[in-house]
mmCIF file of N, CA and C in Angstrom:
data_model
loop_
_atom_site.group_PDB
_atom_site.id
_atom_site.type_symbol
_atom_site.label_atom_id
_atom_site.label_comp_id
_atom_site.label_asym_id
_atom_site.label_seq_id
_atom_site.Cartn_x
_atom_site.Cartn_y
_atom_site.Cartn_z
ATOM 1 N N UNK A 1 -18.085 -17.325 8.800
ATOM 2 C CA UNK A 1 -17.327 -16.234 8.208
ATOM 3 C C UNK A 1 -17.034 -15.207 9.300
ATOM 4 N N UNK A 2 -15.504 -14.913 9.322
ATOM 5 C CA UNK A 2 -15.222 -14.289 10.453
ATOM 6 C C UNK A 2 -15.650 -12.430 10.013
ATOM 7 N N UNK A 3 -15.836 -11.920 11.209
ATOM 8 C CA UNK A 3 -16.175 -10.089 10.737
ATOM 9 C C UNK A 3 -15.075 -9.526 9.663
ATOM 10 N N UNK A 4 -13.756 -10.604 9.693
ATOM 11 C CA UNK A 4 -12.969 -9.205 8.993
ATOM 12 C C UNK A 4 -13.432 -10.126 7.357
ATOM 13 N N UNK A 5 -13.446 -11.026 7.430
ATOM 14 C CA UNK A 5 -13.651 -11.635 5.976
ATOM 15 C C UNK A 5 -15.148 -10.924 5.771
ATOM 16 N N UNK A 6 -16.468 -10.396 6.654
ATOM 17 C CA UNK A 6 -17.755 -10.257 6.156
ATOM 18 C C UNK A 6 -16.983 -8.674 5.675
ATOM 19 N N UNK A 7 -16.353 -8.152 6.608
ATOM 20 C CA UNK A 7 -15.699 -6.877 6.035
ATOM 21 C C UNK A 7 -14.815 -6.786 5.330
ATOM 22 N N UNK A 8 -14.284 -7.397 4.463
ATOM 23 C CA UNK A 8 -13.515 -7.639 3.101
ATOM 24 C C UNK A 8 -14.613 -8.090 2.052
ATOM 25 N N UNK A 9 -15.337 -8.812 2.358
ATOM 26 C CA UNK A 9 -16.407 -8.953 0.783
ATOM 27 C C UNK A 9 -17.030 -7.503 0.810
ATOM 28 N N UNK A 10 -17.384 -7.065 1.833
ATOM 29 C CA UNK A 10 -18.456 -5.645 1.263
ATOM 30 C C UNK A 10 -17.848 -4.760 0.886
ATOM 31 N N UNK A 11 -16.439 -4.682 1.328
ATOM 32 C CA UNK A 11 -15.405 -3.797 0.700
ATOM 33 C C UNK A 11 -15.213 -3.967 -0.694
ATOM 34 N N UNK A 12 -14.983 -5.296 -1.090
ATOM 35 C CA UNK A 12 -14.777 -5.815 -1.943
ATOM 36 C C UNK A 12 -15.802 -5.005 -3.242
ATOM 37 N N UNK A 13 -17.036 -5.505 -2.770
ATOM 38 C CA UNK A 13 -18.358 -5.303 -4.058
ATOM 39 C C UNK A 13 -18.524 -3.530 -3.571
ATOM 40 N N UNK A 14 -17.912 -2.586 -2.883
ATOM 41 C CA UNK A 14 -17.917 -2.045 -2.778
ATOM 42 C C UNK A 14 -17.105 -0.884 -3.676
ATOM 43 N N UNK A 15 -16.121 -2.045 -4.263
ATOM 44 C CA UNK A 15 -14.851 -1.543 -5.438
ATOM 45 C C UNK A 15 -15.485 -1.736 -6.666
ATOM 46 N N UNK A 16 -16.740 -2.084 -6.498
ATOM 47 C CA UNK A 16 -17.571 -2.644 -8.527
ATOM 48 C C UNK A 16 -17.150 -2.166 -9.760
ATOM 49 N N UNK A 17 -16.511 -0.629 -9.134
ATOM 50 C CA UNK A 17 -16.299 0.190 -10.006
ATOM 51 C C UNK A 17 -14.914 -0.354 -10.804
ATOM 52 N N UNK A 18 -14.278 -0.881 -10.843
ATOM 53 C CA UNK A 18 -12.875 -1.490 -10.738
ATOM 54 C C UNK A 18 -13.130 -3.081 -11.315
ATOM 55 N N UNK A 19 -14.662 -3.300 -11.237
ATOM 56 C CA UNK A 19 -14.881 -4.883 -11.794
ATOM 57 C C UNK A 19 -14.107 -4.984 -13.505
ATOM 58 N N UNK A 20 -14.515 -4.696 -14.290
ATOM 59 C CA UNK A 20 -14.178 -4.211 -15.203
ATOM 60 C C UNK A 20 -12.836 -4.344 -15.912
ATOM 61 N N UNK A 21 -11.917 -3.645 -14.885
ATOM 62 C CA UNK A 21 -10.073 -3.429 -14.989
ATOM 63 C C UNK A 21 -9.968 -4.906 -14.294
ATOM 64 N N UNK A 22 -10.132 -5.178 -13.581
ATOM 65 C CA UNK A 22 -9.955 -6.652 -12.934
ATOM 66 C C UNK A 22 -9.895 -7.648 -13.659
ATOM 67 N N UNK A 23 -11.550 -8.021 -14.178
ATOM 68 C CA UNK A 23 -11.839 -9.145 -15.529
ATOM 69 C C UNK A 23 -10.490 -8.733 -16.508
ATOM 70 N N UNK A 24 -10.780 -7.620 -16.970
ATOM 71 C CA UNK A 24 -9.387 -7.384 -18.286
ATOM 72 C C UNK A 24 -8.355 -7.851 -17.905
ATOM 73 N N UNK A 25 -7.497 -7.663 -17.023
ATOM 74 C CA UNK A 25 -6.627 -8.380 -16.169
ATOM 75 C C UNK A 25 -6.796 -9.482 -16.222
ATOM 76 N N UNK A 26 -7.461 -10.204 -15.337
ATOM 77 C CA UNK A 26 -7.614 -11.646 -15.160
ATOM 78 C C UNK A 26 -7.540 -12.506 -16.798
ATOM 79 N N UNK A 27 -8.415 -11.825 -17.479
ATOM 80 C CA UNK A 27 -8.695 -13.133 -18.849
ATOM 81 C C UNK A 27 -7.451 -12.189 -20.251
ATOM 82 N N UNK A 28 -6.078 -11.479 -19.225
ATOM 83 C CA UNK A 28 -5.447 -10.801 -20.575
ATOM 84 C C UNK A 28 -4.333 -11.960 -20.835
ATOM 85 N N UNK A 29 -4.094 -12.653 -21.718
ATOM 86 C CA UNK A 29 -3.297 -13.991 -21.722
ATOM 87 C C UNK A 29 -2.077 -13.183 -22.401
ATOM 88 N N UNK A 30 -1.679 -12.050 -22.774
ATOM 89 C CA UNK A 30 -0.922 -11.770 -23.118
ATOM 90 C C UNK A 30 0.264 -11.124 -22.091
ATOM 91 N N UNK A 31 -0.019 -11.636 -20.710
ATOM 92 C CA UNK A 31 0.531 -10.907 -19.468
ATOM 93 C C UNK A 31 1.917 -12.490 -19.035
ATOM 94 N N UNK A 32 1.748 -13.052 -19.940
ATOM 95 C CA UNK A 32 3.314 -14.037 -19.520
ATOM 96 C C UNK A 32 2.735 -14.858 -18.315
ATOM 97 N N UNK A 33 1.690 -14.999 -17.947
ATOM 98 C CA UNK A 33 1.603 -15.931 -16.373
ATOM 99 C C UNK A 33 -0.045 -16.455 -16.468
ATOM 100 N N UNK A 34 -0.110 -17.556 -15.892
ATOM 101 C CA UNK A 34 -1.399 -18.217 -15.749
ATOM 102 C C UNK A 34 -2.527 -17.334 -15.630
ATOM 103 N N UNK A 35 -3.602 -17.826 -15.448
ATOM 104 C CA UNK A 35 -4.923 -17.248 -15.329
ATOM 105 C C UNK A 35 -4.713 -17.344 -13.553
ATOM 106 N N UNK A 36 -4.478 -18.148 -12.753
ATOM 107 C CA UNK A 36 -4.762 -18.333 -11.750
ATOM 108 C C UNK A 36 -3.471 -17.611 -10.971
ATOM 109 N N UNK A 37 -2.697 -17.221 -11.478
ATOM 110 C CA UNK A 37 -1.448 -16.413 -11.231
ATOM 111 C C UNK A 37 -2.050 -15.162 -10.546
ATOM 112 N N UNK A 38 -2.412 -15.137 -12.068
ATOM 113 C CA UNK A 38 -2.830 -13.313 -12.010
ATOM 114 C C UNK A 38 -4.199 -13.463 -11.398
ATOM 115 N N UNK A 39 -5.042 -14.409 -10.668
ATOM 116 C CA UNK A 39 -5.968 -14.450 -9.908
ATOM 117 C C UNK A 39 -5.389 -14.495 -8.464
ATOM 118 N N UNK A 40 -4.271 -15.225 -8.194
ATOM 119 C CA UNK A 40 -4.298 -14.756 -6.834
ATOM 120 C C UNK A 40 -3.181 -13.526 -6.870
ATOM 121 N N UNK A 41 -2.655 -13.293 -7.900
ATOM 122 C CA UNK A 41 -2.308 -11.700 -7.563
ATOM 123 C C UNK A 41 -3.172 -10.739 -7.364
ATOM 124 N N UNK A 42 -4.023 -10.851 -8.353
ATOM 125 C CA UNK A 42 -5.559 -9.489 -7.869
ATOM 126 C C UNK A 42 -5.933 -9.635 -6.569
ATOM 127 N N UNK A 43 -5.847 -10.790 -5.908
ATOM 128 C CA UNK A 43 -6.366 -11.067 -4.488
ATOM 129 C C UNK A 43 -5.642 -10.502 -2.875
ATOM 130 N N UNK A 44 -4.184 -11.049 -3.718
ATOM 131 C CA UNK A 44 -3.227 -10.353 -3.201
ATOM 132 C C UNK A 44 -3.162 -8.765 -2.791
ATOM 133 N N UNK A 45 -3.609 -7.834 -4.241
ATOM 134 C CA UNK A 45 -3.346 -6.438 -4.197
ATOM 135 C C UNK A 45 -4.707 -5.954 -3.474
ATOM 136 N N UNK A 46 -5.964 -7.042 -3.765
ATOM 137 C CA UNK A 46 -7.132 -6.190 -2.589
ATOM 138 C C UNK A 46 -6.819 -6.659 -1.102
ATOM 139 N N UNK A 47 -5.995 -7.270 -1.244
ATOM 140 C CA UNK A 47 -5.439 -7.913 0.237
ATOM 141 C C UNK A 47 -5.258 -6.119 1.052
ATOM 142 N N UNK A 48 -3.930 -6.401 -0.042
ATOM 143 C CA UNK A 48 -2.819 -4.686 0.923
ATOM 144 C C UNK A 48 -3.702 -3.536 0.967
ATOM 145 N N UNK A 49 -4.542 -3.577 -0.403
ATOM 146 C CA UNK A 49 -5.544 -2.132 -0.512
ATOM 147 C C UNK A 49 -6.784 -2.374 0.975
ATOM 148 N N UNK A 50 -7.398 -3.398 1.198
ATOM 149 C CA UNK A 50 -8.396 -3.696 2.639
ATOM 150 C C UNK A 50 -7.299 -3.269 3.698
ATOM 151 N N UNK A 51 -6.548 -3.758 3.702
ATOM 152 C CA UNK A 51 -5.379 -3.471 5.147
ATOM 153 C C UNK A 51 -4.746 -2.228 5.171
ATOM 154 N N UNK A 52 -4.866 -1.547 4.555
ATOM 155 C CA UNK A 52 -4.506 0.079 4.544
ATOM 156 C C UNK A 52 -5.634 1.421 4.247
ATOM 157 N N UNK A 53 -5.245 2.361 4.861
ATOM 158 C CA UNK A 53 -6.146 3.533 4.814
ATOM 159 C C UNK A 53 -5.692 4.379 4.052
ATOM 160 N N UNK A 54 -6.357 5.394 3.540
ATOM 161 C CA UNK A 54 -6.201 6.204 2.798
ATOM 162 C C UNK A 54 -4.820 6.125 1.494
ATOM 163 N N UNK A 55 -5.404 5.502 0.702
ATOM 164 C CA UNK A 55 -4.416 5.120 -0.180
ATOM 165 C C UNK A 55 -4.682 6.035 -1.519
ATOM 166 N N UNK A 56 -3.056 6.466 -1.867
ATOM 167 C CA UNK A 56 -3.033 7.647 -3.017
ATOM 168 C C UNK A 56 -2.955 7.324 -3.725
ATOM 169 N N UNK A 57 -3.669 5.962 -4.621
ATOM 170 C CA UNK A 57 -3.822 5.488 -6.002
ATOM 171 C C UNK A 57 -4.825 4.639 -6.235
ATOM 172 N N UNK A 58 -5.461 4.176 -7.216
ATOM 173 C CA UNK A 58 -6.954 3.233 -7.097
ATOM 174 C C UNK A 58 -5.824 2.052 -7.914
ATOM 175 N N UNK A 59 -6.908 0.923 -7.727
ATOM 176 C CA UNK A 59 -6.455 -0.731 -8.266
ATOM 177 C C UNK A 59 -6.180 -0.201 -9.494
ATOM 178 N N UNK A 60 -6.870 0.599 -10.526
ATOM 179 C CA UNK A 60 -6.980 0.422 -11.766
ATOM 180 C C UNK A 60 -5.601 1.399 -12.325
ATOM 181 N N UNK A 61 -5.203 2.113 -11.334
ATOM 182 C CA UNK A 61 -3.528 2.844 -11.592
ATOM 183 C C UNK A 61 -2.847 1.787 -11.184
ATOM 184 N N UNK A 62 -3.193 0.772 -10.498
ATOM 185 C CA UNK A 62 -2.017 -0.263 -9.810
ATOM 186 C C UNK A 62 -1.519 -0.930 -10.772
ATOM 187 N N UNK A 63 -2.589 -1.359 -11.777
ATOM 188 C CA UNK A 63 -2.847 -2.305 -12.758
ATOM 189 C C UNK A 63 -2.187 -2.151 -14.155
ATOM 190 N N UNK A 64 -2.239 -0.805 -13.705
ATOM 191 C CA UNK A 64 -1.490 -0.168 -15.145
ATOM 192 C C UNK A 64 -0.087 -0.628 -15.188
ATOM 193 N N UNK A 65 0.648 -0.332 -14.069
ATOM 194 C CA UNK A 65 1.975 -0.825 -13.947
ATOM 195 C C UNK A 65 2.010 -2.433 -13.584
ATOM 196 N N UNK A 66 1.513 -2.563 -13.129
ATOM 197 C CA UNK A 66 1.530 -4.576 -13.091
ATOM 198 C C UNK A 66 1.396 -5.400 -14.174
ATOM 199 N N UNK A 67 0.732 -4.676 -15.493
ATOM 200 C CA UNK A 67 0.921 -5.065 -16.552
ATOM 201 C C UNK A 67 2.059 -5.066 -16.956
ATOM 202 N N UNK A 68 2.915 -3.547 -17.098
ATOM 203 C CA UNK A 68 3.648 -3.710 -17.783
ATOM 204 C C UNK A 68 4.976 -4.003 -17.008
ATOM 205 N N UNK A 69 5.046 -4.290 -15.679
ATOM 206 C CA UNK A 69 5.752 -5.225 -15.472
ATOM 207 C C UNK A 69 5.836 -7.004 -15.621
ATOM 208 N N UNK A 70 4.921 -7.553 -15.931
ATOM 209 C CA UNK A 70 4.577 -8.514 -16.132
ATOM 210 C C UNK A 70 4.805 -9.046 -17.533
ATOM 211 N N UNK A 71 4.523 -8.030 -18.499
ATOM 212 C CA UNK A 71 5.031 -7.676 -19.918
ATOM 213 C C UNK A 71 6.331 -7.403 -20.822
ATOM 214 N N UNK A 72 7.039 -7.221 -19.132
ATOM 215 C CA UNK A 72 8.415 -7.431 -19.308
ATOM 216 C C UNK A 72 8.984 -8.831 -19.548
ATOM 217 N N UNK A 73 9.762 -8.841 -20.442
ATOM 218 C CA UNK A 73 10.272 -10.343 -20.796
ATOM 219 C C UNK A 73 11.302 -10.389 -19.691
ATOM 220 N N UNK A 74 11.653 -11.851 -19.435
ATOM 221 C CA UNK A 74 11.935 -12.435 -18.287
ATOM 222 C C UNK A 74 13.429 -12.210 -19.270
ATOM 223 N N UNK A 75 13.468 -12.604 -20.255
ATOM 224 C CA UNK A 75 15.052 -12.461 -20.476
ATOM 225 C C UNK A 75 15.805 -11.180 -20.666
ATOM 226 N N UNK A 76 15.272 -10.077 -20.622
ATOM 227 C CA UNK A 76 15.501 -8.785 -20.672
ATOM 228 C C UNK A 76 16.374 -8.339 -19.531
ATOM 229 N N UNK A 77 17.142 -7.686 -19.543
ATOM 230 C CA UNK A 77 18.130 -7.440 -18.414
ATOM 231 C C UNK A 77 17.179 -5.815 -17.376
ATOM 232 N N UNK A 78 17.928 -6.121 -16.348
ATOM 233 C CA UNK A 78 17.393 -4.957 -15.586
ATOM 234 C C UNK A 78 16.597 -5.171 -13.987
ATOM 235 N N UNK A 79 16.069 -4.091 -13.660
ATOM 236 C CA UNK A 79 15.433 -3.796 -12.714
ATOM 237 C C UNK A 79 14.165 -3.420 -12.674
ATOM 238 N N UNK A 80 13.055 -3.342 -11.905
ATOM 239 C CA UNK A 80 11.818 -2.349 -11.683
ATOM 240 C C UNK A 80 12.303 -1.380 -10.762
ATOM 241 N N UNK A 81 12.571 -0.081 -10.419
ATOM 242 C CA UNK A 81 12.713 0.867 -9.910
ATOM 243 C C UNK A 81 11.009 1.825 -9.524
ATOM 244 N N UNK A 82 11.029 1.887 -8.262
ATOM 245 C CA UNK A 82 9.616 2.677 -7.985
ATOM 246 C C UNK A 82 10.531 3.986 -7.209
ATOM 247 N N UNK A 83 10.156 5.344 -8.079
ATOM 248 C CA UNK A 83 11.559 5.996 -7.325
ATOM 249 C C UNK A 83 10.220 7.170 -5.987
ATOM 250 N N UNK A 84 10.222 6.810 -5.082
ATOM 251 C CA UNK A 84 9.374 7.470 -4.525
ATOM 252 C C UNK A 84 7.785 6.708 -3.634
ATOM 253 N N UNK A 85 8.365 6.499 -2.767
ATOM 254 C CA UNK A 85 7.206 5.105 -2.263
ATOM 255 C C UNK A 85 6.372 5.603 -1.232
ATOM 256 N N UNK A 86 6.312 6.919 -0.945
ATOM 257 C CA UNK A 86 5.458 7.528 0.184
ATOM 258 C C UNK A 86 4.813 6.586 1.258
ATOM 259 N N UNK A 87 3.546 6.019 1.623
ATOM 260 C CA UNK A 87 3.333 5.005 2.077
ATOM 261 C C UNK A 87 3.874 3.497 2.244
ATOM 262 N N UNK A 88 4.068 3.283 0.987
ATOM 263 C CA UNK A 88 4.795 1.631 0.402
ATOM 264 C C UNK A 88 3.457 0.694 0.171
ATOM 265 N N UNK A 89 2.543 1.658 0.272
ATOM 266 C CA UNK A 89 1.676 0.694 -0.007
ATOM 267 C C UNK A 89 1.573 0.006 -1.607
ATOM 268 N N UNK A 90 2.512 0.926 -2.912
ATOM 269 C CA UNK A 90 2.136 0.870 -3.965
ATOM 270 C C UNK A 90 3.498 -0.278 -4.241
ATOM 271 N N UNK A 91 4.043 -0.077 -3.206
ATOM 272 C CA UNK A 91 5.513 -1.065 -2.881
ATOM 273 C C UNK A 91 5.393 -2.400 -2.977
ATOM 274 N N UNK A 92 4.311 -2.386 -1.707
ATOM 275 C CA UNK A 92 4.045 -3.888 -1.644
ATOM 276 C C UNK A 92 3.803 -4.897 -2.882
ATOM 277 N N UNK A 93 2.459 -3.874 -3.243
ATOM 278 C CA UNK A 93 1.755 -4.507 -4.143
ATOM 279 C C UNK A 93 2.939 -4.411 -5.913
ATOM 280 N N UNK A 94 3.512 -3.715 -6.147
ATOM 281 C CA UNK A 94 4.427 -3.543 -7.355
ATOM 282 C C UNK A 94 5.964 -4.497 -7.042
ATOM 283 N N UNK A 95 6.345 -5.136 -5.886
ATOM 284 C CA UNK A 95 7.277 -5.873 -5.603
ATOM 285 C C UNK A 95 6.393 -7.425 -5.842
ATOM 286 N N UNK A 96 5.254 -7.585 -5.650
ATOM 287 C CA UNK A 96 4.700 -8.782 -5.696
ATOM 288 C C UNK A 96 4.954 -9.077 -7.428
ATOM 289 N N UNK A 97 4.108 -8.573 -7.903
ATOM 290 C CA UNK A 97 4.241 -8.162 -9.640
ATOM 291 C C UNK A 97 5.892 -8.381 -10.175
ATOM 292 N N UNK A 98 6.848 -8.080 -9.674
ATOM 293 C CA UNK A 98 8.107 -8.131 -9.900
ATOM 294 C C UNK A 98 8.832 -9.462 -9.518
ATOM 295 N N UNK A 99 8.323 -9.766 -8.212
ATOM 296 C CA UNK A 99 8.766 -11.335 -8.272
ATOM 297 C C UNK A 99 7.685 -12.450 -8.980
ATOM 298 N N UNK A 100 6.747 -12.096 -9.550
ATOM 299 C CA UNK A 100 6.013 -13.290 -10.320
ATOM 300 C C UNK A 100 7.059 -12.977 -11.895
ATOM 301 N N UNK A 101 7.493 -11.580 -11.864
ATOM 302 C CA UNK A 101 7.796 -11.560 -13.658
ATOM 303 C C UNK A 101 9.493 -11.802 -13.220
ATOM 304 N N UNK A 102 10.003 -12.907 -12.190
ATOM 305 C CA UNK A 102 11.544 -12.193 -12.016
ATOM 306 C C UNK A 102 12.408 -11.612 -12.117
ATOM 307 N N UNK A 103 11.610 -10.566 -11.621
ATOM 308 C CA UNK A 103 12.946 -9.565 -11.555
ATOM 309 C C UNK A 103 12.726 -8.507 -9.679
ATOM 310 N N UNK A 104 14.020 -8.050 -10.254
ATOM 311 C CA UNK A 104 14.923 -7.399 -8.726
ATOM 312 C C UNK A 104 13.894 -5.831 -8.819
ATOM 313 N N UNK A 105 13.275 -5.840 -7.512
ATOM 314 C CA UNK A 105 12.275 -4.562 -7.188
ATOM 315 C C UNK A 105 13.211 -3.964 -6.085
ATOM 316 N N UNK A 106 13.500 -2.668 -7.002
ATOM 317 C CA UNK A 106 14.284 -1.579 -6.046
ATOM 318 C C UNK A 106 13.136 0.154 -5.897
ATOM 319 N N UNK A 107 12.844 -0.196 -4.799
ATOM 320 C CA UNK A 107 12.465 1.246 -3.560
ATOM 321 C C UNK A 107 13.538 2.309 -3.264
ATOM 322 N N UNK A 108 13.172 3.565 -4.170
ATOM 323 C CA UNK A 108 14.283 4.794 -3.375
ATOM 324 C C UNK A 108 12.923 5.919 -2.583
ATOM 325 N N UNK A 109 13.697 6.249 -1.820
ATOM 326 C CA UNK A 109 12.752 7.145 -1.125
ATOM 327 C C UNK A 109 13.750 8.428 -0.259
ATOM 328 N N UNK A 110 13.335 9.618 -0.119
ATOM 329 C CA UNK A 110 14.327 10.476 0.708
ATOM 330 C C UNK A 110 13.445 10.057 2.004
ATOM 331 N N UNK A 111 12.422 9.906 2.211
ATOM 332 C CA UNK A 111 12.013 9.792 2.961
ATOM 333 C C UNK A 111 11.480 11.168 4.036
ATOM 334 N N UNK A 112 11.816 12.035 2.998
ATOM 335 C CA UNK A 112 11.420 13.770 3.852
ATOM 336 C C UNK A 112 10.227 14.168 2.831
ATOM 337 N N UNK A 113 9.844 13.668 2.337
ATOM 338 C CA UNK A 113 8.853 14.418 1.097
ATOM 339 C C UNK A 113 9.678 14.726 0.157
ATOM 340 N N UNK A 114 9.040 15.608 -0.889
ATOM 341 C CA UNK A 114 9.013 16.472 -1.571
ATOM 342 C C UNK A 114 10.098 17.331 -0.996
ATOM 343 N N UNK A 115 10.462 18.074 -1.974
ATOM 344 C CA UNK A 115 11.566 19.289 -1.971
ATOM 345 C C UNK A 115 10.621 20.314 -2.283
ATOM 346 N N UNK A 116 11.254 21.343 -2.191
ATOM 347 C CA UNK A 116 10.357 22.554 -2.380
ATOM 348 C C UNK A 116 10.856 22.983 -3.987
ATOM 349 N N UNK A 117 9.876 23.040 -4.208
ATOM 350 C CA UNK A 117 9.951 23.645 -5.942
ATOM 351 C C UNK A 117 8.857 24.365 -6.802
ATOM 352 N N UNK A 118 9.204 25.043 -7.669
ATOM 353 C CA UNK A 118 8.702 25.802 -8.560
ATOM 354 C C UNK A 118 8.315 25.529 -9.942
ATOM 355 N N UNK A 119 8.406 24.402 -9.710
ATOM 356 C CA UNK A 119 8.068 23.720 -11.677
ATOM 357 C C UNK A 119 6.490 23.988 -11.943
ATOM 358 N N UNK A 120 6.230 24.532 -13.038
ATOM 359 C CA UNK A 120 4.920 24.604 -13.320
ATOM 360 C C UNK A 120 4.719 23.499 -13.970
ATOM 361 N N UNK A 121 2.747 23.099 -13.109
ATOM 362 C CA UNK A 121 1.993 21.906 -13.140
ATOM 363 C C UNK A 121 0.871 22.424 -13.466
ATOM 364 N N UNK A 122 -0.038 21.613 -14.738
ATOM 365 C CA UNK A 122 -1.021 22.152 -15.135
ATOM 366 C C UNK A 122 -2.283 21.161 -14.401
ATOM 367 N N UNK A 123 -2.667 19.800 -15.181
ATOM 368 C CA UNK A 123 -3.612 19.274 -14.667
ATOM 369 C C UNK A 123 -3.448 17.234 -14.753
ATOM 370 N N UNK A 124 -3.845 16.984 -14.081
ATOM 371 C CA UNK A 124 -3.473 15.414 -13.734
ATOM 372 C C UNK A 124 -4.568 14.718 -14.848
ATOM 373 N N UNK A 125 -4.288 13.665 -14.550
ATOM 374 C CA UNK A 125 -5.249 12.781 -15.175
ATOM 375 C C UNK A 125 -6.280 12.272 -15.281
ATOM 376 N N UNK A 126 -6.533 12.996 -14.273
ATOM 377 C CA UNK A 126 -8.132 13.093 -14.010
ATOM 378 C C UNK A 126 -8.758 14.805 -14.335
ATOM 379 N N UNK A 127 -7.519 15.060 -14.753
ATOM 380 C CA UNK A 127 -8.369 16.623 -15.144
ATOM 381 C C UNK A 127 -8.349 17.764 -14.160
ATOM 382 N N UNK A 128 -7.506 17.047 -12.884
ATOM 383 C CA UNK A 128 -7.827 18.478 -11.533
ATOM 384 C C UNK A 128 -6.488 18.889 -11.455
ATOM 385 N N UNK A 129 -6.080 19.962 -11.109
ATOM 386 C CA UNK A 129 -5.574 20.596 -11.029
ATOM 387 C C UNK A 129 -3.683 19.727 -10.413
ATOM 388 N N UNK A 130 -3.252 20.012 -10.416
ATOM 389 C CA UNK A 130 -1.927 19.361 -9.192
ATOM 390 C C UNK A 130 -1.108 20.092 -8.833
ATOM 391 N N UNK A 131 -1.029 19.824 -7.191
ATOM 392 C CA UNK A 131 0.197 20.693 -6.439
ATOM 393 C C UNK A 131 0.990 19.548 -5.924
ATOM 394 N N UNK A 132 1.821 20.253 -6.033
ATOM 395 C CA UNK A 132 3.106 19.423 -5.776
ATOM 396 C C UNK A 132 4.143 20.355 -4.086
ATOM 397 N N UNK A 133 3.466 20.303 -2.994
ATOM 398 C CA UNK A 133 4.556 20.936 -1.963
ATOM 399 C C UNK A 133 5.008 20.351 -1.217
ATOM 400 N N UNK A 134 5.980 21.484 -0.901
ATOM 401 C CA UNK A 134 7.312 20.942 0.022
ATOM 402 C C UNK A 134 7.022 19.790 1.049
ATOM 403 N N UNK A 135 7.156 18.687 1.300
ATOM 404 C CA UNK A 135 7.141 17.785 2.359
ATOM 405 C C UNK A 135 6.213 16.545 2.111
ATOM 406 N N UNK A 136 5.246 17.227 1.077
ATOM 407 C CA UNK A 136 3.939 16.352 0.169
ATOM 408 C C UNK A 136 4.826 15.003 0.121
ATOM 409 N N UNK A 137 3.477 13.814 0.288
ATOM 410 C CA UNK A 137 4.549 12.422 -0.089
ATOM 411 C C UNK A 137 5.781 11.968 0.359
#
């Protein structure tokens, strides 16, 4: 076992917290695609999450949307649109999800951040507070 694979399993059991959202995932048969589909997709998304640093979302926000792209019926007309891709790390992994459910994954980005604005923001979803400034993302 090479160092980066001994350093991908400890990473790995290091995510335990996330075991949980994973299994649900893996054994949800109501997601349109095999068991082993959506097994090497989970593998896939700890792939991009090990190969990147500081990432502004956990598996279990990833998951949220990979469902319901996946949940999308294949005969349904349209697009996945991610309007805002800061890193692309949420890119990668939400374009994978889009070509297992076929369909066309479109990325907009200004690519300057954030605009500067004044909209009042109370508290996120985790309960803390959120700022939103100029150049952020």
């Amino acid at each position: 076992m090479s160092w980066e694979d001994k350093s991908n399993f400890i990473r790995f059991f290091y995510t335990r917290r996330y075991w949980g959202d994973c299994l649900n995932f893996l054994f949800d048969n109501s997601l349109g695609v095999s068991f082993w589909k959506r097994f090497i997709l989970l593998k896939r998304l700890y792939a991009i999450t090990f190969a990147t640093e500081n990432i502004p979302h956990s598996q279990q926000q990833i998951l949220v949307f990979v469902r319901a792209i996946l949940r999308t019926p294949r005969s349904s007309d349209g697009v996945i649109v991610e309007a805002g891709c800061f890193k692309g790390i949420s890119s990668a992994k939400l374009s994978i999800a889009a070509a297992l459910a076929g369909k066309e994954f479109i990325i907009c980005d200004s690519f300057e951040g954030l605009p500067d604005n004044d909209e009042p923001h109370d508290k996120g979803i985790y309960g803390r507070p959120l700022t939103f400034n100029e150049g952020d993302y």
